[in-house]
Amino acid sequence: MQSRSTAVWSMDGMDDVLLAKHQERYGATGKLFRAPGRVNLIGEHTDYTGGFVMPMAIGFHTSAVVSPRHDHRMVFYSQNYREEVSLEPNDLMKGRRDHWSDYPAGVAWSLGQEEIEFGGFNMTLSGNVPLGAGLSSSASVEVATVMAILNLAGKGLPLEKIATLCRRAENGYVGAKSGIMDQFVVAGAVAHRAMMLDCRSLEFDLLPLPENVRVVIVNSMVKHAVATGEYGSRRDEVEAGQEVLRHERTGIDLLRDATLADLESCREKMSPASFHRCRHIITENSRVQKAREALLAGDVKGFGDLMVAAHASLRDDFAASCSEIDSLVEIALRHPACVGARITGGGFGGCTVNIVQVSAADNFVAMVRNEYRQATGIDAECFICEPADGALELATKGGKA
Ligand code: GLA
């Protein structure tokens, strides 16, 4: 079930419309591929130093309808932006244009880097993943695009390859220094399960969430963008700290290998900012592992407490929260049915993720919306979610959720 405080979405209906629009515009029956958005339950800013994350897919999607062309052009039409972009293969070498089409074009570029051959195509894209909300609208576009192009090329790739290809599109073409989490879960998630991913080995566990709780996403409506500013500067601070640890201590390749004692011993050798960012990541990796144990033991309260601690760490050590988000977390934790609440995604705005007793989820949404409006004057959007299928599962089910 997925409900939205302001509108009810039916993707199946939207997909039929999209197929019809594609037919109308390109005179061909296309094939449709869908990739969801995601929410991260715990494990923030740990992915790009080989750590642990625990995201799940959510019931918002990007759909890509594709049909072949007789030449080598790649034509992308965005139903959301009502705009068409037509590219020659050589255009991909010119790099990004700071435009929505960078995401699908980046995927085509990344496939080329892998020497995967494909012919020209027309692609119609449409999605309802909220933009700039930290719910992986970008990864959703990338994964839907790669699924469509691979199908056209008659090729199948394993999950790790799909995620790595899409991440390279984002890092190497779009210019966002993101990790592997979003692309991996958007491609590989399974309904009714959270995914705990080891971002170094890419091994993962699919974990059940207790049936008596729901995941409630609250959008602060404060926009963030991974491609710009703060995300990149945090990552630079983390990498500078990681470099010191690598140099000073034996056996440390990635921050994931370091303990708090290692970090403490190197405190004077790094900037205070690097020290705090690394401390967040080291403690967060341990929280994700404990969160896995809590889920396996059916300990929802323990899981919620770890989320609350994760929020404090992202706010205080990683300095990636903002006043609106902090206010949403405080409001949420005042509700008796809320077990845990924290910021989710890249930070600096976007959404909170909350674990709430199912019987009180609607009441929770009403209370949070009301108190947030009083505190900030902003109308928050709330989504009551359960873990959804990723793109690979959706494809095996013929595109139907
Ligand atoms: C963004 C990035 C991810 C990850 C998160 C923070 O969503 O795309 O790779 O780093 O931020 O956990």
mmCIF file of C-alpha atoms and ligand atoms in Angstrom:
data_model
loop_
_atom_site.group_PDB
_atom_site.id
_atom_site.type_symbol
_atom_site.label_atom_id
_atom_site.label_comp_id
_atom_site.label_asym_id
_atom_site.label_seq_id
_atom_site.Cartn_x
_atom_site.Cartn_y
_atom_site.Cartn_z
ATOM 1 C CA MET A 1 0.000 0.000 0.000
ATOM 2 C CA GLN A 2 1.204 3.471 -0.720
ATOM 3 C CA SER A 3 -0.879 6.481 0.079
ATOM 4 C CA ARG A 4 -0.115 10.103 -0.431
ATOM 5 C CA SER A 5 -1.586 12.879 1.605
ATOM 6 C CA THR A 6 -2.510 15.015 -1.363
ATOM 7 C CA ALA A 7 -3.227 12.664 -4.258
ATOM 8 C CA VAL A 8 -3.700 9.018 -5.079
ATOM 9 C CA TRP A 9 -1.502 7.663 -7.857
ATOM 10 C CA SER A 10 -2.213 4.731 -10.083
ATOM 11 C CA MET A 11 0.936 3.945 -12.029
ATOM 12 C CA ASP A 12 -0.776 1.299 -14.122
ATOM 13 C CA GLY A 13 -3.131 3.942 -15.524
ATOM 14 C CA MET A 14 -0.208 6.300 -16.015
ATOM 15 C CA ASP A 15 1.751 3.597 -17.817
ATOM 16 C CA ASP A 16 -1.106 2.977 -20.253
ATOM 17 C CA VAL A 17 -1.202 6.680 -20.996
ATOM 18 C CA LEU A 18 2.553 6.703 -21.478
ATOM 19 C CA LEU A 19 2.460 3.776 -23.912
ATOM 20 C CA ALA A 20 -0.257 5.559 -25.885
ATOM 21 C CA LYS A 21 1.713 8.830 -25.921
ATOM 22 C CA HIS A 22 4.801 7.000 -27.161
ATOM 23 C CA GLN A 23 2.787 5.371 -29.929
ATOM 24 C CA GLU A 24 1.306 8.725 -30.906
ATOM 25 C CA ARG A 25 4.649 10.559 -30.934
ATOM 26 C CA TYR A 26 6.867 7.892 -32.519
ATOM 27 C CA GLY A 27 4.391 5.750 -34.446
ATOM 28 C CA ALA A 28 5.619 2.559 -32.800
ATOM 29 C CA THR A 29 4.517 0.320 -29.992
ATOM 30 C CA GLY A 30 7.104 0.631 -27.255
ATOM 31 C CA LYS A 31 8.147 -1.633 -24.419
ATOM 32 C CA LEU A 32 7.807 -0.290 -20.917
ATOM 33 C CA PHE A 33 10.290 -0.572 -18.037
ATOM 34 C CA ARG A 34 9.863 0.770 -14.547
ATOM 35 C CA ALA A 35 12.279 1.603 -11.763
ATOM 36 C CA PRO A 36 11.200 2.764 -8.310
ATOM 37 C CA GLY A 37 12.455 5.475 -5.970
ATOM 38 C CA ARG A 38 13.958 4.499 -2.636
ATOM 39 C CA VAL A 39 14.099 5.547 0.978
ATOM 40 C CA ASN A 40 17.062 4.798 3.198
ATOM 41 C CA LEU A 41 16.072 3.500 6.626
ATOM 42 C CA ILE A 42 19.555 3.839 8.154
ATOM 43 C CA GLY A 43 23.176 4.108 6.962
ATOM 44 C CA GLU A 44 23.684 7.607 5.589
ATOM 45 C CA HIS A 45 26.808 8.819 3.781
ATOM 46 C CA THR A 46 28.421 5.436 4.399
ATOM 47 C CA ASP A 47 28.196 4.042 0.863
ATOM 48 C CA TYR A 48 31.085 5.892 -0.790
ATOM 49 C CA THR A 49 33.582 4.638 1.800
ATOM 50 C CA GLY A 50 32.567 1.000 1.461
ATOM 51 C CA GLY A 51 30.190 0.920 4.447
ATOM 52 C CA PHE A 52 26.734 -0.409 5.222
ATOM 53 C CA VAL A 53 23.324 0.956 4.205
ATOM 54 C CA MET A 54 19.750 -0.235 4.675
ATOM 55 C CA PRO A 55 17.406 1.201 2.044
ATOM 56 C CA MET A 56 14.158 -0.112 0.554
ATOM 57 C CA ALA A 57 12.343 0.677 -2.697
ATOM 58 C CA ILE A 58 9.095 2.681 -2.544
ATOM 59 C CA GLY A 59 6.021 2.699 -4.759
ATOM 60 C CA PHE A 60 6.927 5.735 -6.854
ATOM 61 C CA HIS A 61 8.437 5.069 -10.253
ATOM 62 C CA THR A 62 10.068 6.300 -13.398
ATOM 63 C CA SER A 63 8.729 4.565 -16.500
ATOM 64 C CA ALA A 64 10.687 4.361 -19.738
ATOM 65 C CA VAL A 65 8.963 3.321 -22.965
ATOM 66 C CA VAL A 66 11.376 2.425 -25.731
ATOM 67 C CA SER A 67 11.200 1.486 -29.402
ATOM 68 C CA PRO A 68 14.011 1.108 -31.984
ATOM 69 C CA ARG A 69 14.931 3.659 -34.675
ATOM 70 C CA HIS A 70 16.495 2.934 -38.039
ATOM 71 C CA ASP A 71 19.376 5.341 -37.483
ATOM 72 C CA HIS A 72 21.761 5.717 -34.540
ATOM 73 C CA ARG A 73 20.102 8.705 -32.864
ATOM 74 C CA MET A 74 19.008 8.515 -29.239
ATOM 75 C CA VAL A 75 15.817 10.464 -28.772
ATOM 76 C CA PHE A 76 14.538 11.093 -25.242
ATOM 77 C CA TYR A 77 11.151 12.671 -24.580
ATOM 78 C CA SER A 78 10.291 13.671 -21.020
ATOM 79 C CA GLN A 79 6.619 13.642 -20.271
ATOM 80 C CA ASN A 80 7.358 15.572 -17.049
ATOM 81 C CA TYR A 81 9.256 18.392 -18.799
ATOM 82 C CA ARG A 82 7.299 18.104 -22.100
ATOM 83 C CA GLU A 83 10.561 18.289 -23.968
ATOM 84 C CA GLU A 84 12.458 16.180 -26.487
ATOM 85 C CA VAL A 85 16.235 15.832 -26.787
ATOM 86 C CA SER A 86 17.832 14.118 -29.771
ATOM 87 C CA LEU A 87 21.475 13.032 -29.591
ATOM 88 C CA GLU A 88 24.013 11.519 -31.975
ATOM 89 C CA PRO A 89 26.369 8.951 -30.405
ATOM 90 C CA ASN A 90 29.205 11.513 -30.758
ATOM 91 C CA ASP A 91 27.254 14.060 -28.705
ATOM 92 C CA LEU A 92 27.794 11.859 -25.659
ATOM 93 C CA MET A 93 31.495 12.717 -25.696
ATOM 94 C CA LYS A 94 30.651 16.398 -25.083
ATOM 95 C CA GLY A 95 29.421 15.586 -21.580
ATOM 96 C CA ARG A 96 26.686 17.027 -19.463
ATOM 97 C CA ARG A 97 24.500 20.007 -20.299
ATOM 98 C CA ASP A 98 22.990 20.595 -16.823
ATOM 99 C CA HIS A 99 19.673 19.371 -18.145
ATOM 100 C CA TRP A 100 17.244 16.548 -17.226
ATOM 101 C CA SER A 101 18.493 14.582 -20.243
ATOM 102 C CA ASP A 102 21.957 14.245 -18.630
ATOM 103 C CA TYR A 103 20.670 11.272 -16.622
ATOM 104 C CA PRO A 104 19.455 9.075 -19.505
ATOM 105 C CA ALA A 105 22.254 10.329 -21.796
ATOM 106 C CA GLY A 106 24.768 9.507 -19.053
ATOM 107 C CA VAL A 107 23.468 5.950 -18.996
ATOM 108 C CA ALA A 108 23.965 5.634 -22.773
ATOM 109 C CA TRP A 109 27.486 7.049 -22.310
ATOM 110 C CA SER A 110 28.201 4.601 -19.481
ATOM 111 C CA LEU A 111 27.041 1.649 -21.597
ATOM 112 C CA GLY A 112 29.446 2.879 -24.289
ATOM 113 C CA GLN A 113 32.303 2.925 -21.747
ATOM 114 C CA GLU A 114 31.517 -0.734 -21.168
ATOM 115 C CA GLU A 115 31.568 -1.320 -24.943
ATOM 116 C CA ILE A 116 27.980 -2.517 -24.880
ATOM 117 C CA GLU A 117 26.551 -1.912 -28.332
ATOM 118 C CA PHE A 118 23.008 -0.773 -28.998
ATOM 119 C CA GLY A 119 21.164 0.834 -31.875
ATOM 120 C CA GLY A 120 19.209 4.080 -32.097
ATOM 121 C CA PHE A 121 15.975 4.437 -30.175
ATOM 122 C CA ASN A 122 13.094 6.659 -29.172
ATOM 123 C CA MET A 123 12.408 6.746 -25.448
ATOM 124 C CA THR A 124 9.538 8.341 -23.561
ATOM 125 C CA LEU A 125 10.220 8.937 -19.878
ATOM 126 C CA SER A 126 7.775 9.795 -17.142
ATOM 127 C CA GLY A 127 7.941 9.599 -13.380
ATOM 128 C CA ASN A 128 6.301 10.465 -10.097
ATOM 129 C CA VAL A 129 9.284 10.163 -7.747
ATOM 130 C CA PRO A 130 9.323 13.543 -5.964
ATOM 131 C CA LEU A 131 12.281 15.579 -7.304
ATOM 132 C CA GLY A 132 14.992 16.887 -4.995
ATOM 133 C CA ALA A 133 13.408 15.117 -2.027
ATOM 134 C CA GLY A 134 16.179 12.569 -1.399
ATOM 135 C CA LEU A 135 14.052 9.695 -2.748
ATOM 136 C CA SER A 136 16.381 8.853 -5.666
ATOM 137 C CA SER A 137 14.523 10.287 -8.595
ATOM 138 C CA SER A 138 17.892 10.313 -10.428
ATOM 139 C CA ALA A 139 18.704 6.637 -9.853
ATOM 140 C CA SER A 140 15.152 5.797 -10.834
ATOM 141 C CA VAL A 141 15.610 7.516 -14.223
ATOM 142 C CA GLU A 142 19.023 5.891 -14.706
ATOM 143 C CA VAL A 143 17.867 2.363 -13.925
ATOM 144 C CA ALA A 144 14.661 2.629 -16.005
ATOM 145 C CA THR A 145 16.798 3.882 -18.908
ATOM 146 C CA VAL A 146 19.382 1.113 -18.670
ATOM 147 C CA MET A 147 16.704 -1.576 -18.437
ATOM 148 C CA ALA A 148 15.079 -0.204 -21.595
ATOM 149 C CA ILE A 149 18.306 0.099 -23.598
ATOM 150 C CA LEU A 150 19.573 -3.337 -22.542
ATOM 151 C CA ASN A 151 16.295 -4.908 -23.607
ATOM 152 C CA LEU A 152 16.564 -3.211 -26.977
ATOM 153 C CA ALA A 153 20.121 -4.496 -27.315
ATOM 154 C CA GLY A 154 18.973 -7.993 -26.382
ATOM 155 C CA LYS A 155 21.323 -8.071 -23.392
ATOM 156 C CA GLY A 156 20.827 -8.928 -19.751
ATOM 157 C CA LEU A 157 23.266 -7.875 -17.056
ATOM 158 C CA PRO A 158 23.544 -8.894 -13.404
ATOM 159 C CA LEU A 159 22.404 -6.531 -10.672
ATOM 160 C CA GLU A 160 25.940 -5.442 -9.677
ATOM 161 C CA LYS A 161 26.744 -4.457 -13.252
ATOM 162 C CA ILE A 162 23.506 -2.530 -13.713
ATOM 163 C CA ALA A 163 24.081 -0.622 -10.478
ATOM 164 C CA THR A 164 27.732 0.088 -11.297
ATOM 165 C CA LEU A 165 26.898 1.270 -14.817
ATOM 166 C CA CYS A 166 24.247 3.652 -13.515
ATOM 167 C CA ARG A 167 26.501 4.942 -10.768
ATOM 168 C CA ARG A 168 29.173 5.690 -13.368
ATOM 169 C CA ALA A 169 26.580 7.652 -15.360
ATOM 170 C CA GLU A 170 25.956 9.784 -12.294
ATOM 171 C CA ASN A 171 29.614 10.152 -11.245
ATOM 172 C CA GLY A 172 31.282 10.400 -14.635
ATOM 173 C CA TYR A 173 28.655 12.150 -16.753
ATOM 174 C CA VAL A 174 26.232 14.053 -14.535
ATOM 175 C CA GLY A 175 29.053 14.978 -12.146
ATOM 176 C CA ALA A 176 27.420 13.959 -8.840
ATOM 177 C CA LYS A 177 29.861 12.186 -6.515
ATOM 178 C CA SER A 178 27.262 9.758 -5.166
ATOM 179 C CA GLY A 179 27.859 6.204 -3.934
ATOM 180 C CA ILE A 180 26.324 2.913 -5.083
ATOM 181 C CA MET A 181 23.365 2.681 -2.687
ATOM 182 C CA ASP A 182 20.623 4.279 -4.762
ATOM 183 C CA GLN A 183 21.253 2.510 -8.056
ATOM 184 C CA PHE A 184 21.720 -0.831 -6.317
ATOM 185 C CA VAL A 185 18.475 -0.811 -4.365
ATOM 186 C CA VAL A 186 16.441 0.798 -7.159
ATOM 187 C CA ALA A 187 17.515 -2.074 -9.424
ATOM 188 C CA GLY A 188 17.637 -4.919 -6.927
ATOM 189 C CA ALA A 189 15.019 -4.362 -4.209
ATOM 190 C CA VAL A 190 12.408 -6.980 -3.373
ATOM 191 C CA ALA A 191 8.905 -6.187 -2.082
ATOM 192 C CA HIS A 192 8.284 -6.560 1.662
ATOM 193 C CA ARG A 193 11.992 -6.433 2.404
ATOM 194 C CA ALA A 194 14.551 -3.828 3.410
ATOM 195 C CA MET A 195 17.967 -4.389 1.850
ATOM 196 C CA MET A 196 21.085 -4.261 3.967
ATOM 197 C CA LEU A 197 23.921 -3.719 1.519
ATOM 198 C CA ASP A 198 27.638 -4.013 2.101
ATOM 199 C CA CYS A 199 28.840 -1.298 -0.266
ATOM 200 C CA ARG A 200 32.317 -2.791 -0.573
ATOM 201 C CA SER A 201 31.502 -6.416 -1.421
ATOM 202 C CA LEU A 202 28.005 -5.637 -2.798
ATOM 203 C CA GLU A 203 26.672 -8.581 -0.803
ATOM 204 C CA PHE A 204 23.268 -7.946 0.663
ATOM 205 C CA ASP A 205 20.639 -9.311 3.047
ATOM 206 C CA LEU A 206 16.915 -8.936 2.483
ATOM 207 C CA LEU A 207 15.325 -8.245 5.851
ATOM 208 C CA PRO A 208 11.651 -8.322 6.828
ATOM 209 C CA LEU A 209 10.101 -5.301 8.519
ATOM 210 C CA PRO A 210 7.621 -6.093 11.313
ATOM 211 C CA GLU A 211 4.050 -6.235 10.005
ATOM 212 C CA ASN A 212 2.644 -3.945 12.678
ATOM 213 C CA VAL A 213 4.595 -0.886 11.514
ATOM 214 C CA ARG A 214 4.658 1.291 8.418
ATOM 215 C CA VAL A 215 7.399 3.425 6.967
ATOM 216 C CA VAL A 216 6.128 6.987 6.740
ATOM 217 C CA ILE A 217 8.092 9.411 4.576
ATOM 218 C CA VAL A 218 7.585 13.089 5.285
ATOM 219 C CA ASN A 219 8.803 15.581 2.687
ATOM 220 C CA SER A 220 9.980 18.805 4.322
ATOM 221 C CA MET A 221 9.592 20.427 0.877
ATOM 222 C CA VAL A 222 13.089 21.907 1.336
ATOM 223 C CA LYS A 223 14.876 20.943 -1.885
ATOM 224 C CA HIS A 224 18.319 19.470 -2.042
ATOM 225 C CA ALA A 225 20.523 18.599 -5.006
ATOM 226 C CA VAL A 226 23.211 15.927 -4.829
ATOM 227 C CA ALA A 227 24.939 17.276 -7.935
ATOM 228 C CA THR A 228 25.826 20.557 -6.286
ATOM 229 C CA GLY A 229 27.542 22.007 -3.260
ATOM 230 C CA GLU A 230 27.287 20.513 0.188
ATOM 231 C CA TYR A 231 27.112 16.810 -0.728
ATOM 232 C CA GLY A 232 30.403 17.108 -2.612
ATOM 233 C CA SER A 233 32.107 19.130 0.101
ATOM 234 C CA ARG A 234 31.099 16.612 2.792
ATOM 235 C CA ARG A 235 32.472 13.853 0.618
ATOM 236 C CA ASP A 236 35.770 15.739 0.213
ATOM 237 C CA GLU A 237 36.045 16.142 3.996
ATOM 238 C CA VAL A 238 35.375 12.429 4.478
ATOM 239 C CA GLU A 239 37.933 11.428 1.876
ATOM 240 C CA ALA A 240 40.581 13.698 3.385
ATOM 241 C CA GLY A 241 40.028 11.996 6.769
ATOM 242 C CA GLN A 242 40.084 8.562 5.162
ATOM 243 C CA GLU A 243 43.398 9.398 3.494
ATOM 244 C CA VAL A 244 44.955 10.306 6.856
ATOM 245 C CA LEU A 245 43.732 7.027 8.389
ATOM 246 C CA ARG A 246 45.056 5.052 5.435
ATOM 247 C CA HIS A 247 48.452 6.661 5.797
ATOM 248 C CA GLU A 248 48.725 6.539 9.595
ATOM 249 C CA ARG A 249 47.230 3.152 10.460
ATOM 250 C CA THR A 250 47.894 -0.261 8.969
ATOM 251 C CA GLY A 251 45.087 -2.333 7.488
ATOM 252 C CA ILE A 252 42.836 0.595 6.628
ATOM 253 C CA ASP A 253 41.867 0.823 2.984
ATOM 254 C CA LEU A 254 38.430 2.363 3.346
ATOM 255 C CA LEU A 255 36.905 4.260 6.268
ATOM 256 C CA ARG A 256 34.813 1.158 6.754
ATOM 257 C CA ASP A 257 37.927 -0.561 8.190
ATOM 258 C CA ALA A 258 38.565 2.097 10.858
ATOM 259 C CA THR A 259 37.494 2.046 14.502
ATOM 260 C CA LEU A 260 36.776 5.042 16.735
ATOM 261 C CA ALA A 261 40.125 4.366 18.429
ATOM 262 C CA ASP A 262 41.900 4.607 15.038
ATOM 263 C CA LEU A 263 40.151 7.896 14.381
ATOM 264 C CA GLU A 264 40.942 9.291 17.823
ATOM 265 C CA SER A 265 44.622 8.478 17.345
ATOM 266 C CA CYS A 266 44.667 10.537 14.136
ATOM 267 C CA ARG A 267 42.619 13.456 15.436
ATOM 268 C CA GLU A 268 45.461 15.995 15.378
ATOM 269 C CA LYS A 269 46.415 15.052 11.819
ATOM 270 C CA MET A 270 43.095 15.975 10.212
ATOM 271 C CA SER A 271 40.795 18.983 10.174
ATOM 272 C CA PRO A 272 38.052 19.126 12.848
ATOM 273 C CA ALA A 273 35.499 18.843 10.016
ATOM 274 C CA SER A 274 37.087 15.623 8.692
ATOM 275 C CA PHE A 275 37.230 14.208 12.229
ATOM 276 C CA HIS A 276 33.519 14.797 12.808
ATOM 277 C CA ARG A 277 32.435 13.545 9.362
ATOM 278 C CA CYS A 278 34.484 10.357 9.827
ATOM 279 C CA ARG A 279 33.121 9.874 13.334
ATOM 280 C CA HIS A 280 29.601 9.960 11.947
ATOM 281 C CA ILE A 281 30.458 7.308 9.372
ATOM 282 C CA ILE A 282 32.237 4.958 11.780
ATOM 283 C CA THR A 283 29.375 5.099 14.296
ATOM 284 C CA GLU A 284 26.772 4.860 11.526
ATOM 285 C CA ASN A 285 28.304 1.656 10.139
ATOM 286 C CA SER A 286 27.981 0.101 13.563
ATOM 287 C CA ARG A 287 24.382 1.339 13.894
ATOM 288 C CA VAL A 288 23.420 -0.304 10.581
ATOM 289 C CA GLN A 289 24.834 -3.631 11.754
ATOM 290 C CA LYS A 290 22.930 -3.317 15.030
ATOM 291 C CA ALA A 291 19.781 -2.342 13.097
ATOM 292 C CA ARG A 292 20.064 -5.589 11.153
ATOM 293 C CA GLU A 293 20.258 -7.546 14.414
ATOM 294 C CA ALA A 294 17.259 -5.610 15.771
ATOM 295 C CA LEU A 295 15.164 -6.443 12.688
ATOM 296 C CA LEU A 296 16.127 -10.104 12.821
ATOM 297 C CA ALA A 297 15.164 -10.184 16.512
ATOM 298 C CA GLY A 298 11.865 -8.375 15.807
ATOM 299 C CA ASP A 299 13.035 -5.557 18.115
ATOM 300 C CA VAL A 300 11.255 -2.527 16.626
ATOM 301 C CA LYS A 301 12.012 -0.298 19.589
ATOM 302 C CA GLY A 302 15.725 -1.069 19.297
ATOM 303 C CA PHE A 303 15.567 -0.304 15.577
ATOM 304 C CA GLY A 304 13.802 3.004 16.253
ATOM 305 C CA ASP A 305 16.355 4.038 18.887
ATOM 306 C CA LEU A 306 19.154 3.457 16.368
ATOM 307 C CA MET A 307 17.344 5.701 13.860
ATOM 308 C CA VAL A 308 17.095 8.458 16.460
ATOM 309 C CA ALA A 309 20.815 8.137 17.231
ATOM 310 C CA ALA A 310 21.561 8.161 13.481
ATOM 311 C CA HIS A 311 19.674 11.428 13.103
ATOM 312 C CA ALA A 312 21.622 13.077 15.929
ATOM 313 C CA SER A 313 24.886 11.922 14.353
ATOM 314 C CA LEU A 314 23.994 13.193 10.874
ATOM 315 C CA ARG A 315 22.881 16.497 12.389
ATOM 316 C CA ASP A 316 25.761 17.056 14.828
ATOM 317 C CA ASP A 317 28.790 15.239 13.381
ATOM 318 C CA PHE A 318 27.969 15.306 9.683
ATOM 319 C CA ALA A 319 26.223 18.711 9.750
ATOM 320 C CA ALA A 320 23.855 17.578 6.993
ATOM 321 C CA SER A 321 20.475 18.410 8.501
ATOM 322 C CA CYS A 322 18.536 21.693 8.492
ATOM 323 C CA SER A 323 16.086 23.354 10.883
ATOM 324 C CA GLU A 324 12.968 22.199 9.019
ATOM 325 C CA ILE A 325 14.095 18.570 9.090
ATOM 326 C CA ASP A 326 15.089 18.763 12.763
ATOM 327 C CA SER A 327 11.666 20.169 13.519
ATOM 328 C CA LEU A 328 9.970 17.285 11.609
ATOM 329 C CA VAL A 329 11.960 14.728 13.617
ATOM 330 C CA GLU A 330 11.080 16.408 16.933
ATOM 331 C CA ILE A 331 7.398 16.549 16.024
ATOM 332 C CA ALA A 332 7.385 12.908 14.911
ATOM 333 C CA LEU A 333 9.011 11.650 18.100
ATOM 334 C CA ARG A 334 6.297 13.359 20.176
ATOM 335 C CA HIS A 335 3.696 11.045 18.595
ATOM 336 C CA PRO A 336 3.174 7.973 20.808
ATOM 337 C CA ALA A 337 2.972 5.597 17.820
ATOM 338 C CA CYS A 338 6.275 6.758 16.304
ATOM 339 C CA VAL A 339 9.078 4.308 17.039
ATOM 340 C CA GLY A 340 11.908 6.084 15.228
ATOM 341 C CA ALA A 341 12.513 9.117 13.012
ATOM 342 C CA ARG A 342 15.458 10.526 11.124
ATOM 343 C CA ILE A 343 16.554 12.476 8.080
ATOM 344 C CA THR A 344 16.992 10.268 5.011
ATOM 345 C CA GLY A 345 19.055 10.608 1.817
ATOM 346 C CA GLY A 346 21.824 13.037 0.968
ATOM 347 C CA GLY A 347 20.665 15.653 3.498
ATOM 348 C CA PHE A 348 20.306 19.446 3.605
ATOM 349 C CA GLY A 349 16.528 19.152 3.197
ATOM 350 C CA GLY A 350 14.469 16.455 1.547
ATOM 351 C CA CYS A 351 12.598 13.929 3.661
ATOM 352 C CA THR A 352 12.438 12.269 7.032
ATOM 353 C CA VAL A 353 11.761 8.555 7.400
ATOM 354 C CA ASN A 354 9.624 7.426 10.319
ATOM 355 C CA ILE A 355 8.644 4.026 11.675
ATOM 356 C CA VAL A 356 5.068 4.211 12.946
ATOM 357 C CA GLN A 357 2.598 1.695 14.389
ATOM 358 C CA VAL A 358 0.276 0.789 11.514
ATOM 359 C CA SER A 359 -2.932 1.469 13.457
ATOM 360 C CA ALA A 360 -1.930 5.094 14.034
ATOM 361 C CA ALA A 361 -0.237 5.892 10.705
ATOM 362 C CA ASP A 362 -3.036 8.158 9.427
ATOM 363 C CA ASN A 363 -3.258 9.961 12.737
ATOM 364 C CA PHE A 364 0.536 10.397 12.704
ATOM 365 C CA VAL A 365 0.409 11.954 9.243
ATOM 366 C CA ALA A 366 -2.333 14.389 10.287
ATOM 367 C CA MET A 367 -0.463 15.423 13.434
ATOM 368 C CA VAL A 368 2.892 15.896 11.705
ATOM 369 C CA ARG A 369 1.376 17.924 8.857
ATOM 370 C CA ASN A 370 -0.496 20.130 11.268
ATOM 371 C CA GLU A 371 2.373 20.816 13.664
ATOM 372 C CA TYR A 372 4.903 21.285 10.856
ATOM 373 C CA ARG A 373 2.617 23.842 9.218
ATOM 374 C CA GLN A 374 2.330 25.678 12.526
ATOM 375 C CA ALA A 375 6.107 25.616 13.078
ATOM 376 C CA THR A 376 7.238 26.563 9.554
ATOM 377 C CA GLY A 377 4.233 27.590 7.463
ATOM 378 C CA ILE A 378 5.068 24.731 5.054
ATOM 379 C CA ASP A 379 2.680 21.979 3.916
ATOM 380 C CA ALA A 380 4.558 18.676 4.142
ATOM 381 C CA GLU A 381 3.729 15.765 1.874
ATOM 382 C CA CYS A 382 3.512 12.398 3.603
ATOM 383 C CA PHE A 383 3.718 8.923 2.095
ATOM 384 C CA ILE A 384 2.785 5.770 3.983
ATOM 385 C CA CYS A 385 4.904 3.024 2.423
ATOM 386 C CA GLU A 386 5.787 -0.609 2.435
ATOM 387 C CA PRO A 387 8.943 -1.957 0.759
ATOM 388 C CA ALA A 388 8.391 -2.266 -3.014
ATOM 389 C CA ASP A 389 10.002 -4.219 -5.852
ATOM 390 C CA GLY A 390 13.069 -2.942 -7.677
ATOM 391 C CA ALA A 391 13.391 -2.716 -11.468
ATOM 392 C CA LEU A 392 14.653 -6.266 -11.994
ATOM 393 C CA GLU A 393 11.759 -7.799 -10.050
ATOM 394 C CA LEU A 394 9.310 -5.517 -11.865
ATOM 395 C CA ALA A 395 10.710 -6.615 -15.220
ATOM 396 C CA THR A 396 10.261 -10.285 -14.369
ATOM 397 C CA LYS A 397 6.664 -9.517 -13.418
ATOM 398 C CA GLY A 398 6.058 -7.860 -16.786
ATOM 399 C CA GLY A 399 6.245 -4.317 -15.476
ATOM 400 C CA LYS A 400 3.343 -4.747 -13.078
ATOM 401 C CA ALA A 401 3.832 -4.110 -9.361
HETATM 402 C C1 GLA B 1 22.664 10.324 -1.974
HETATM 403 C C2 GLA B 1 23.666 9.529 -2.780
HETATM 404 C C3 GLA B 1 23.925 8.167 -2.135
HETATM 405 C C4 GLA B 1 24.282 8.308 -0.662
HETATM 406 C C5 GLA B 1 23.268 9.206 0.044
HETATM 407 C C6 GLA B 1 23.658 9.486 1.478
HETATM 408 O O1 GLA B 1 21.419 9.710 -2.020
HETATM 409 O O2 GLA B 1 23.205 9.350 -4.090
HETATM 410 O O3 GLA B 1 24.949 7.498 -2.838
HETATM 411 O O4 GLA B 1 25.584 8.761 -0.499
HETATM 412 O O5 GLA B 1 23.095 10.435 -0.621
HETATM 413 O O6 GLA B 1 23.576 8.327 2.237
#
